[in-house]
Amino acid sequence: GAGVSQSPSNKVTEKGKDVELRCDPISGHTALYWYRQSLGQGLEFLIYFQGNSAPDKSGLPSDRFSAERTGGSVSTLTIQRTQQEDSAVYLCASSWGQGWADTQYFGPGTRLTVL
Amino acid sequence: AQKVTQAQTEISVVEKEDVTLDCVYETRDTTYYLFWYKQPPSGELVFLIRRNSFDEQNEISGRYSWNFQKSTSSFNFTITASQVVDSAVYFCALSDSSTGGFKTIFGAGTRLFVKA
């Protein structure tokens, strides 16, 4: 597609369940980023990928969060044993991967609600 | 450390008013990039502008203009003759070589309400 796509757009889950959020970046973009945006808040960096590797995982809030990227394209963010404080919008972005000056292009986000 | 401050949490204006959104940044690098993004109610962040630290020329794009002043570490955004469709949250962001290569630091955002 033309832009970054994310699925599902909305996810409601029960506390303690695992969830998987998917991001499909813009074709040709080698860098991919995950952010979390809590209600009315700014963007919290979670992780980024250059190709399939994730050199910076410093933003992952806990070991319940993990992410992978395969084939240099689609990425999956997994949250295990979800907690109510995980409720947020999870945003994915991609860029050409040319370095720190990249412009990031964002997807529509996945709104996660943990009951 | 890198930091982006958007001191205005919310701004409310009446349509056709001009409005300026403030952004102040901190970085030790002499080479860096600044960005503005718009997040309308639909939720998707839309890229508006990227400016590098060596280019202090002001930029104008239609009703939008940006004033970059290194002396005050500010990169302010002005909307002229605001419209209801401008209602959104606007984020200022910074990227420099010390952020590990790919981390962009975002401000907390300014929510703009434009009333008809």
PDB file of N, CA, C and O in Angstrom, chain B residues 30-80:
ATOM      1  N   THR B  30      25.531  20.184  17.181  1.00  0.00           N
ATOM      2  CA  THR B  30      25.414  21.345  16.294  1.00  0.00           C
ATOM      3  C   THR B  30      24.651  20.973  15.031  1.00  0.00           C
ATOM      4  O   THR B  30      24.195  21.838  14.304  1.00  0.00           O
ATOM      5  N   THR B  31      24.534  19.680  14.800  1.00  0.00           N
ATOM      6  CA  THR B  31      23.784  19.201  13.635  1.00  0.00           C
ATOM      7  C   THR B  31      22.579  18.423  14.126  1.00  0.00           C
ATOM      8  O   THR B  31      22.722  17.433  14.833  1.00  0.00           O
ATOM      9  N   TYR B  32      21.427  18.866  13.748  1.00  0.00           N
ATOM     10  CA  TYR B  32      20.199  18.202  14.190  1.00  0.00           C
ATOM     11  C   TYR B  32      19.067  18.557  13.236  1.00  0.00           C
ATOM     12  O   TYR B  32      19.197  19.430  12.372  1.00  0.00           O
ATOM     13  N   TYR B  33      17.974  17.828  13.375  1.00  0.00           N
ATOM     14  CA  TYR B  33      16.786  18.072  12.558  1.00  0.00           C
ATOM     15  C   TYR B  33      15.587  18.299  13.473  1.00  0.00           C
ATOM     16  O   TYR B  33      15.475  17.678  14.525  1.00  0.00           O
ATOM     17  N   LEU B  34      14.730  19.164  13.047  1.00  0.00           N
ATOM     18  CA  LEU B  34      13.493  19.466  13.764  1.00  0.00           C
ATOM     19  C   LEU B  34      12.313  19.151  12.858  1.00  0.00           C
ATOM     20  O   LEU B  34      12.387  19.312  11.642  1.00  0.00           O
ATOM     21  N   PHE B  35      11.239  18.702  13.480  1.00  0.00           N
ATOM     22  CA  PHE B  35      10.056  18.281  12.731  1.00  0.00           C
ATOM     23  C   PHE B  35       8.801  18.844  13.396  1.00  0.00           C
ATOM     24  O   PHE B  35       8.777  19.089  14.597  1.00  0.00           O
ATOM     25  N   TRP B  36       7.776  19.000  12.591  1.00  0.00           N
ATOM     26  CA  TRP B  36       6.423  19.214  13.102  1.00  0.00           C
ATOM     27  C   TRP B  36       5.513  18.166  12.475  1.00  0.00           C
ATOM     28  O   TRP B  36       5.607  17.895  11.270  1.00  0.00           O
ATOM     29  N   TYR B  37       4.661  17.585  13.336  1.00  0.00           N
ATOM     30  CA  TYR B  37       3.653  16.633  12.901  1.00  0.00           C
ATOM     31  C   TYR B  37       2.287  17.107  13.381  1.00  0.00           C
ATOM     32  O   TYR B  37       2.169  17.707  14.438  1.00  0.00           O
ATOM     33  N   LYS B  38       1.267  16.762  12.617  1.00  0.00           N
ATOM     34  CA  LYS B  38      -0.120  17.065  12.982  1.00  0.00           C
ATOM     35  C   LYS B  38      -0.841  15.750  13.241  1.00  0.00           C
ATOM     36  O   LYS B  38      -0.699  14.799  12.468  1.00  0.00           O
ATOM     37  N   GLN B  39      -1.595  15.695  14.336  1.00  0.00           N
ATOM     38  CA  GLN B  39      -2.395  14.514  14.638  1.00  0.00           C
ATOM     39  C   GLN B  39      -3.858  14.933  14.725  1.00  0.00           C
ATOM     40  O   GLN B  39      -4.322  15.401  15.761  1.00  0.00           O
ATOM     41  N   PRO B  40      -4.607  14.780  13.641  1.00  0.00           N
ATOM     42  CA  PRO B  40      -6.035  15.135  13.661  1.00  0.00           C
ATOM     43  C   PRO B  40      -6.807  14.130  14.508  1.00  0.00           C
ATOM     44  O   PRO B  40      -6.243  13.116  14.941  1.00  0.00           O
ATOM     45  N   PRO B  41      -8.092  14.395  14.724  1.00  0.00           N
ATOM     46  CA  PRO B  41      -8.898  13.476  15.545  1.00  0.00           C
ATOM     47  C   PRO B  41      -8.874  12.032  15.051  1.00  0.00           C
ATOM     48  O   PRO B  41      -9.077  11.116  15.846  1.00  0.00           O
ATOM     49  N   SER B  42      -8.626  11.827  13.781  1.00  0.00           N
ATOM     50  CA  SER B  42      -8.566  10.456  13.262  1.00  0.00           C
ATOM     51  C   SER B  42      -7.385   9.677  13.840  1.00  0.00           C
ATOM     52  O   SER B  42      -7.377   8.445  13.809  1.00  0.00           O
ATOM     53  N   GLY B  43      -6.384  10.383  14.351  1.00  0.00           N
ATOM     54  CA  GLY B  43      -5.307   9.726  15.072  1.00  0.00           C
ATOM     55  C   GLY B  43      -4.000   9.553  14.338  1.00  0.00           C
ATOM     56  O   GLY B  43      -2.972   9.312  14.968  1.00  0.00           O
ATOM     57  N   GLU B  44      -3.989   9.640  13.038  1.00  0.00           N
ATOM     58  CA  GLU B  44      -2.772   9.361  12.285  1.00  0.00           C
ATOM     59  C   GLU B  44      -1.884  10.598  12.222  1.00  0.00           C
ATOM     60  O   GLU B  44      -2.325  11.653  11.786  1.00  0.00           O
ATOM     61  N   LEU B  45      -0.653  10.476  12.644  1.00  0.00           N
ATOM     62  CA  LEU B  45       0.270  11.603  12.590  1.00  0.00           C
ATOM     63  C   LEU B  45       0.633  11.905  11.148  1.00  0.00           C
ATOM     64  O   LEU B  45       1.030  11.020  10.385  1.00  0.00           O
ATOM     65  N   VAL B  46       0.555  13.173  10.803  1.00  0.00           N
ATOM     66  CA  VAL B  46       0.860  13.624   9.458  1.00  0.00           C
ATOM     67  C   VAL B  46       2.088  14.509   9.506  1.00  0.00           C
ATOM     68  O   VAL B  46       2.139  15.480  10.258  1.00  0.00           O
ATOM     69  N   PHE B  47       3.089  14.168   8.715  1.00  0.00           N
ATOM     70  CA  PHE B  47       4.326  14.942   8.656  1.00  0.00           C
ATOM     71  C   PHE B  47       4.040  16.301   8.024  1.00  0.00           C
ATOM     72  O   PHE B  47       3.389  16.397   6.979  1.00  0.00           O
ATOM     73  N   LEU B  48       4.550  17.363   8.626  1.00  0.00           N
ATOM     74  CA  LEU B  48       4.351  18.708   8.090  1.00  0.00           C
ATOM     75  C   LEU B  48       5.651  19.292   7.539  1.00  0.00           C
ATOM     76  O   LEU B  48       5.675  19.825   6.433  1.00  0.00           O
ATOM     77  N   ILE B  49       6.725  19.215   8.326  1.00  0.00           N
ATOM     78  CA  ILE B  49       7.953  19.854   7.892  1.00  0.00           C
ATOM     79  C   ILE B  49       9.152  19.229   8.591  1.00  0.00           C
ATOM     80  O   ILE B  49       9.034  18.739   9.719  1.00  0.00           O
ATOM     81  N   ARG B  50      10.295  19.264   7.919  1.00  0.00           N
ATOM     82  CA  ARG B  50      11.577  18.903   8.494  1.00  0.00           C
ATOM     83  C   ARG B  50      12.561  20.032   8.205  1.00  0.00           C
ATOM     84  O   ARG B  50      12.600  20.535   7.091  1.00  0.00           O
ATOM     85  N   ARG B  51      13.314  20.413   9.209  1.00  0.00           N
ATOM     86  CA  ARG B  51      14.274  21.506   9.039  1.00  0.00           C
ATOM     87  C   ARG B  51      15.590  21.110   9.663  1.00  0.00           C
ATOM     88  O   ARG B  51      15.624  20.650  10.797  1.00  0.00           O
ATOM     89  N   ASN B  52      16.702  21.320   8.936  1.00  0.00           N
ATOM     90  CA  ASN B  52      17.992  21.010   9.539  1.00  0.00           C
ATOM     91  C   ASN B  52      18.588  22.238  10.196  1.00  0.00           C
ATOM     92  O   ASN B  52      18.220  23.368   9.893  1.00  0.00           O
ATOM     93  N   SER B  53      19.515  21.992  11.082  1.00  0.00           N
ATOM     94  CA  SER B  53      20.031  23.052  11.951  1.00  0.00           C
ATOM     95  C   SER B  53      20.847  24.101  11.209  1.00  0.00           C
ATOM     96  O   SER B  53      21.147  25.163  11.762  1.00  0.00           O
ATOM     97  N   PHE B  54      21.228  23.810   9.980  1.00  0.00           N
ATOM     98  CA  PHE B  54      22.028  24.777   9.230  1.00  0.00           C
ATOM     99  C   PHE B  54      21.176  25.715   8.383  1.00  0.00           C
ATOM    100  O   PHE B  54      21.709  26.627   7.743  1.00  0.00           O
ATOM    101  N   ASP B  55      19.885  25.465   8.377  1.00  0.00           N
ATOM    102  CA  ASP B  55      19.017  26.259   7.533  1.00  0.00           C
ATOM    103  C   ASP B  55      18.061  27.055   8.413  1.00  0.00           C
ATOM    104  O   ASP B  55      17.040  26.523   8.845  1.00  0.00           O
ATOM    105  N   GLU B  56      18.375  28.301   8.648  1.00  0.00           N
ATOM    106  CA  GLU B  56      17.536  29.122   9.520  1.00  0.00           C
ATOM    107  C   GLU B  56      16.523  29.942   8.753  1.00  0.00           C
ATOM    108  O   GLU B  56      15.850  30.781   9.321  1.00  0.00           O
ATOM    109  N   GLN B  57      16.432  29.703   7.474  1.00  0.00           N
ATOM    110  CA  GLN B  57      15.424  30.423   6.702  1.00  0.00           C
ATOM    111  C   GLN B  57      14.037  30.037   7.161  1.00  0.00           C
ATOM    112  O   GLN B  57      13.747  28.864   7.391  1.00  0.00           O
ATOM    113  N   ASN B  58      13.188  31.022   7.286  1.00  0.00           N
ATOM    114  CA  ASN B  58      11.804  30.715   7.622  1.00  0.00           C
ATOM    115  C   ASN B  58      11.128  30.058   6.425  1.00  0.00           C
ATOM    116  O   ASN B  58      11.493  30.294   5.272  1.00  0.00           O
ATOM    117  N   GLU B  59      10.173  29.221   6.746  1.00  0.00           N
ATOM    118  CA  GLU B  59       9.494  28.460   5.707  1.00  0.00           C
ATOM    119  C   GLU B  59       8.015  28.821   5.712  1.00  0.00           C
ATOM    120  O   GLU B  59       7.411  28.978   6.772  1.00  0.00           O
ATOM    121  N   ILE B  60       7.468  28.955   4.518  1.00  0.00           N
ATOM    122  CA  ILE B  60       6.036  29.235   4.402  1.00  0.00           C
ATOM    123  C   ILE B  60       5.449  28.225   3.438  1.00  0.00           C
ATOM    124  O   ILE B  60       5.996  27.976   2.355  1.00  0.00           O
ATOM    125  N   SER B  61       4.334  27.640   3.856  1.00  0.00           N
ATOM    126  CA  SER B  61       3.626  26.723   2.978  1.00  0.00           C
ATOM    127  C   SER B  61       2.134  27.002   3.118  1.00  0.00           C
ATOM    128  O   SER B  61       1.494  26.559   4.075  1.00  0.00           O
ATOM    129  N   GLY B  62       1.607  27.760   2.204  1.00  0.00           N
ATOM    130  CA  GLY B  62       0.198  28.121   2.287  1.00  0.00           C
ATOM    131  C   GLY B  62      -0.072  28.939   3.536  1.00  0.00           C
ATOM    132  O   GLY B  62       0.546  29.988   3.745  1.00  0.00           O
ATOM    133  N   ARG B  63      -0.967  28.452   4.382  1.00  0.00           N
ATOM    134  CA  ARG B  63      -1.304  29.179   5.615  1.00  0.00           C
ATOM    135  C   ARG B  63      -0.327  28.859   6.753  1.00  0.00           C
ATOM    136  O   ARG B  63      -0.437  29.408   7.843  1.00  0.00           O
ATOM    137  N   TYR B  64       0.570  27.927   6.510  1.00  0.00           N
ATOM    138  CA  TYR B  64       1.518  27.499   7.546  1.00  0.00           C
ATOM    139  C   TYR B  64       2.854  28.208   7.376  1.00  0.00           C
ATOM    140  O   TYR B  64       3.329  28.383   6.246  1.00  0.00           O
ATOM    141  N   SER B  65       3.446  28.583   8.483  1.00  0.00           N
ATOM    142  CA  SER B  65       4.803  29.115   8.427  1.00  0.00           C
ATOM    143  C   SER B  65       5.563  28.694   9.670  1.00  0.00           C
ATOM    144  O   SER B  65       4.963  28.426  10.720  1.00  0.00           O
ATOM    145  N   TRP B  66       6.866  28.591   9.520  1.00  0.00           N
ATOM    146  CA  TRP B  66       7.714  28.143  10.608  1.00  0.00           C
ATOM    147  C   TRP B  66       8.857  29.139  10.805  1.00  0.00           C
ATOM    148  O   TRP B  66       9.476  29.583   9.844  1.00  0.00           O
ATOM    149  N   ASN B  67       9.109  29.437  12.064  1.00  0.00           N
ATOM    150  CA  ASN B  67      10.155  30.380  12.427  1.00  0.00           C
ATOM    151  C   ASN B  67      11.208  29.644  13.251  1.00  0.00           C
ATOM    152  O   ASN B  67      10.961  29.284  14.398  1.00  0.00           O
ATOM    153  N   PHE B  68      12.373  29.430  12.664  1.00  0.00           N
ATOM    154  CA  PHE B  68      13.444  28.701  13.317  1.00  0.00           C
ATOM    155  C   PHE B  68      14.478  29.700  13.810  1.00  0.00           C
ATOM    156  O   PHE B  68      15.035  30.452  12.997  1.00  0.00           O
ATOM    157  N   GLN B  69      14.725  29.741  15.097  1.00  0.00           N
ATOM    158  CA  GLN B  69      15.717  30.645  15.659  1.00  0.00           C
ATOM    159  C   GLN B  69      16.674  29.861  16.555  1.00  0.00           C
ATOM    160  O   GLN B  69      16.308  29.476  17.674  1.00  0.00           O
ATOM    161  N   LYS B  70      17.890  29.664  16.072  1.00  0.00           N
ATOM    162  CA  LYS B  70      18.871  28.913  16.850  1.00  0.00           C
ATOM    163  C   LYS B  70      19.265  29.669  18.109  1.00  0.00           C
ATOM    164  O   LYS B  70      19.577  29.069  19.136  1.00  0.00           O
ATOM    165  N   SER B  71      19.241  30.988  18.043  1.00  0.00           N
ATOM    166  CA  SER B  71      19.672  31.780  19.197  1.00  0.00           C
ATOM    167  C   SER B  71      18.799  31.528  20.415  1.00  0.00           C
ATOM    168  O   SER B  71      19.262  31.642  21.559  1.00  0.00           O
ATOM    169  N   THR B  72      17.537  31.203  20.172  1.00  0.00           N
ATOM    170  CA  THR B  72      16.624  30.936  21.295  1.00  0.00           C
ATOM    171  C   THR B  72      16.200  29.471  21.323  1.00  0.00           C
ATOM    172  O   THR B  72      15.328  29.095  22.110  1.00  0.00           O
ATOM    173  N   SER B  73      16.827  28.647  20.474  1.00  0.00           N
ATOM    174  CA  SER B  73      16.483  27.210  20.393  1.00  0.00           C
ATOM    175  C   SER B  73      14.980  27.024  20.240  1.00  0.00           C
ATOM    176  O   SER B  73      14.344  26.236  20.971  1.00  0.00           O
ATOM    177  N   SER B  74      14.413  27.749  19.313  1.00  0.00           N
ATOM    178  CA  SER B  74      12.973  27.637  19.123  1.00  0.00           C
ATOM    179  C   SER B  74      12.643  27.348  17.664  1.00  0.00           C
ATOM    180  O   SER B  74      13.378  27.743  16.746  1.00  0.00           O
ATOM    181  N   PHE B  75      11.563  26.662  17.479  1.00  0.00           N
ATOM    182  CA  PHE B  75      11.088  26.314  16.136  1.00  0.00           C
ATOM    183  C   PHE B  75       9.566  26.423  16.176  1.00  0.00           C
ATOM    184  O   PHE B  75       8.845  25.433  16.292  1.00  0.00           O
ATOM    185  N   ASN B  76       9.087  27.654  16.081  1.00  0.00           N
ATOM    186  CA  ASN B  76       7.661  27.919  16.268  1.00  0.00           C
ATOM    187  C   ASN B  76       6.885  27.792  14.965  1.00  0.00           C
ATOM    188  O   ASN B  76       7.412  28.035  13.879  1.00  0.00           O
ATOM    189  N   PHE B  77       5.636  27.448  15.123  1.00  0.00           N
ATOM    190  CA  PHE B  77       4.755  27.131  13.988  1.00  0.00           C
ATOM    191  C   PHE B  77       3.548  28.054  14.045  1.00  0.00           C
ATOM    192  O   PHE B  77       2.869  28.109  15.071  1.00  0.00           O
ATOM    193  N   THR B  78       3.303  28.770  12.954  1.00  0.00           N
ATOM    194  CA  THR B  78       2.177  29.699  12.896  1.00  0.00           C
ATOM    195  C   THR B  78       1.196  29.271  11.829  1.00  0.00           C
ATOM    196  O   THR B  78       1.585  28.943  10.706  1.00  0.00           O
ATOM    197  N   ILE B  79      -0.073  29.258  12.214  1.00  0.00           N
ATOM    198  CA  ILE B  79      -1.149  29.025  11.256  1.00  0.00           C
ATOM    199  C   ILE B  79      -1.868  30.356  11.070  1.00  0.00           C
ATOM    200  O   ILE B  79      -2.363  30.956  12.044  1.00  0.00           O
ATOM    201  N   THR B  80      -1.924  30.806   9.848  1.00  0.00           N
ATOM    202  CA  THR B  80      -2.580  32.068   9.524  1.00  0.00           C
ATOM    203  C   THR B  80      -4.014  31.787   9.105  1.00  0.00           C
ATOM    204  O   THR B  80      -4.278  30.806   8.411  1.00  0.00           O
TER     205      THR B  80
END
